[in-house]
Amino acid sequence: MAYKLAQVALVLSAFNRNSANIENLHLFTWSLQSRRTGQMVLSWWSGDRFASTVTQRSDPHLPVALNVGLIRGMVSISGANHNRVSLQPSGVLFAQNIAANEELMSAEKAYLGQFKKLSDAAVARRLARSS
């Protein structure tokens, strides 16, 4: 579970204001599952593959990780439909510590770095999804 929490922290820290729509969090943690899933999202992002094939990609382990993150005070869930996940100060610190250590999660950091600063609006535009 620690690895999944680290993924959540890294993905959220890649988003504007350390916060993302739950669907986007699912998509990007799902994209970290394998090289194939990561390449699929990159090809959608770059326009090399038709993005309407993106319906909803979900990470089956994310709900448990979010519950643990909530209990530990690392994330918060907000929004009218409880669809927005944000890093809390301890989650931000966790992400910063991972980012500062070159040996930790280097593949995940390099992958997420290819997207520059993410936002829900950018994901909706690039992948033709409604937020």
Coordinates of C-alpha atoms in Angstrom, one line a residue:
M1 CA 0.0 0.0 0.0
A2 CA 2.9 2.3 0.6
Y3 CA 3.8 2.2 -3.1
K4 CA 0.3 3.0 -4.2
L5 CA 0.2 6.0 -1.7
A6 CA 3.5 7.1 -3.2
Q7 CA 2.0 6.9 -6.7
V8 CA -1.0 9.0 -5.6
A9 CA 1.3 11.6 -4.0
L10 CA 3.4 11.8 -7.2
V11 CA 0.4 12.0 -9.5
L12 CA -1.4 14.6 -7.4
S13 CA 1.9 16.6 -7.1
A14 CA 2.1 16.7 -11.0
F15 CA -1.3 18.4 -11.1
N16 CA -2.0 22.1 -10.7
R17 CA -2.5 22.9 -7.0
N18 CA -1.8 19.3 -6.0
S19 CA -5.4 18.4 -6.8
A20 CA -7.2 16.4 -9.4
N21 CA -10.6 15.0 -10.4
I22 CA -10.9 11.4 -9.2
E23 CA -11.3 10.2 -12.9
N24 CA -8.0 11.8 -13.8
L25 CA -6.3 10.4 -10.7
H26 CA -7.6 6.9 -11.7
L27 CA -6.3 7.4 -15.3
F28 CA -2.8 8.5 -14.3
T29 CA -2.3 5.9 -11.5
W30 CA -3.6 3.3 -14.0
S31 CA -1.1 4.6 -16.5
L32 CA 1.7 3.8 -14.1
Q33 CA 0.7 0.1 -13.9
S34 CA 2.8 -1.0 -16.9
R35 CA 4.9 0.3 -19.7
R36 CA 2.0 -0.5 -22.1
T37 CA -0.5 1.5 -20.2
G38 CA 1.9 4.4 -19.9
Q39 CA 2.6 4.4 -23.6
M40 CA -1.2 4.3 -24.3
V41 CA -1.8 7.4 -22.3
L42 CA 1.2 9.2 -23.8
S43 CA -0.1 8.3 -27.3
W44 CA -3.5 9.7 -26.5
W45 CA -1.9 12.8 -25.0
S46 CA 0.2 13.5 -28.0
G47 CA -2.6 12.9 -30.4
D48 CA -0.9 9.8 -32.0
R49 CA -4.0 7.7 -31.1
F50 CA -7.6 8.7 -31.2
A51 CA -8.4 9.8 -27.7
S52 CA -12.1 8.9 -27.8
T53 CA -11.0 5.4 -26.9
V54 CA -10.6 6.8 -23.4
T55 CA -13.7 6.2 -21.5
Q56 CA -12.8 5.6 -18.0
R57 CA -9.6 3.8 -17.0
S58 CA -9.6 2.9 -13.4
D59 CA -7.0 1.7 -11.0
P60 CA -8.6 -1.1 -8.8
H61 CA -6.2 -0.4 -5.9
L62 CA -6.8 3.4 -5.8
P63 CA -9.9 3.3 -3.5
V64 CA -8.0 1.5 -0.7
A65 CA -5.0 3.7 -1.1
L66 CA -7.2 6.8 -0.8
N67 CA -8.9 5.4 2.3
V68 CA -5.4 4.9 3.9
G69 CA -4.4 8.4 2.7
L70 CA -7.5 9.9 4.3
I71 CA -6.9 8.1 7.6
R72 CA -3.2 9.3 7.6
G73 CA -4.2 12.9 6.7
M74 CA -2.3 12.8 3.4
V75 CA -5.2 13.5 1.1
S76 CA -8.6 15.1 1.3
I77 CA -11.7 14.5 -0.8
S78 CA -14.0 17.4 -1.6
G79 CA -16.4 18.6 -4.2
A80 CA -20.2 18.4 -4.5
N81 CA -19.9 14.8 -5.7
H82 CA -16.8 14.0 -3.6
N83 CA -14.9 13.8 -6.9
R84 CA -11.8 16.0 -6.1
V85 CA -8.7 14.6 -4.4
S86 CA -6.1 17.0 -3.0
L87 CA -2.8 16.5 -1.2
Q88 CA -2.7 17.7 2.3
P89 CA 0.5 19.2 3.8
S90 CA 1.8 15.8 4.9
G91 CA 1.1 14.4 1.4
V92 CA 2.9 17.3 -0.2
L93 CA 5.9 16.7 2.0
F94 CA 5.8 13.0 1.1
A95 CA 5.8 13.8 -2.6
Q96 CA 8.6 16.3 -2.2
N97 CA 10.7 13.7 -0.3
I98 CA 10.2 11.2 -3.2
A99 CA 11.0 13.9 -5.8
A100 CA 14.2 14.8 -3.9
N101 CA 15.6 11.3 -3.9
E102 CA 16.8 10.4 -7.3
E103 CA 16.7 6.6 -6.6
L104 CA 13.1 6.5 -5.5
M105 CA 10.5 5.9 -8.2
S106 CA 12.7 7.3 -11.0
A107 CA 10.7 5.7 -13.8
E108 CA 7.4 7.1 -12.4
K109 CA 8.9 10.5 -12.0
A110 CA 10.3 10.5 -15.5
Y111 CA 7.0 9.3 -17.0
L112 CA 4.9 12.0 -15.2
G113 CA 7.5 14.6 -16.1
Q114 CA 6.6 14.1 -19.8
F115 CA 3.2 15.8 -19.2
K116 CA 4.6 19.0 -17.7
K117 CA 2.2 20.6 -15.2
L118 CA -1.1 18.7 -15.4
S119 CA -4.6 20.1 -14.8
D120 CA -8.1 18.7 -15.1
A121 CA -8.8 21.2 -18.0
A122 CA -5.7 20.1 -19.9
V123 CA -6.7 16.4 -19.5
A124 CA -10.2 17.2 -20.7
R125 CA -8.8 19.1 -23.7
R126 CA -6.1 16.6 -24.7
L127 CA -8.3 13.5 -24.2
A128 CA -11.6 15.0 -25.2
R129 CA -13.2 14.2 -21.9
S130 CA -15.6 16.3 -19.9
S131 CA -14.4 17.2 -16.4

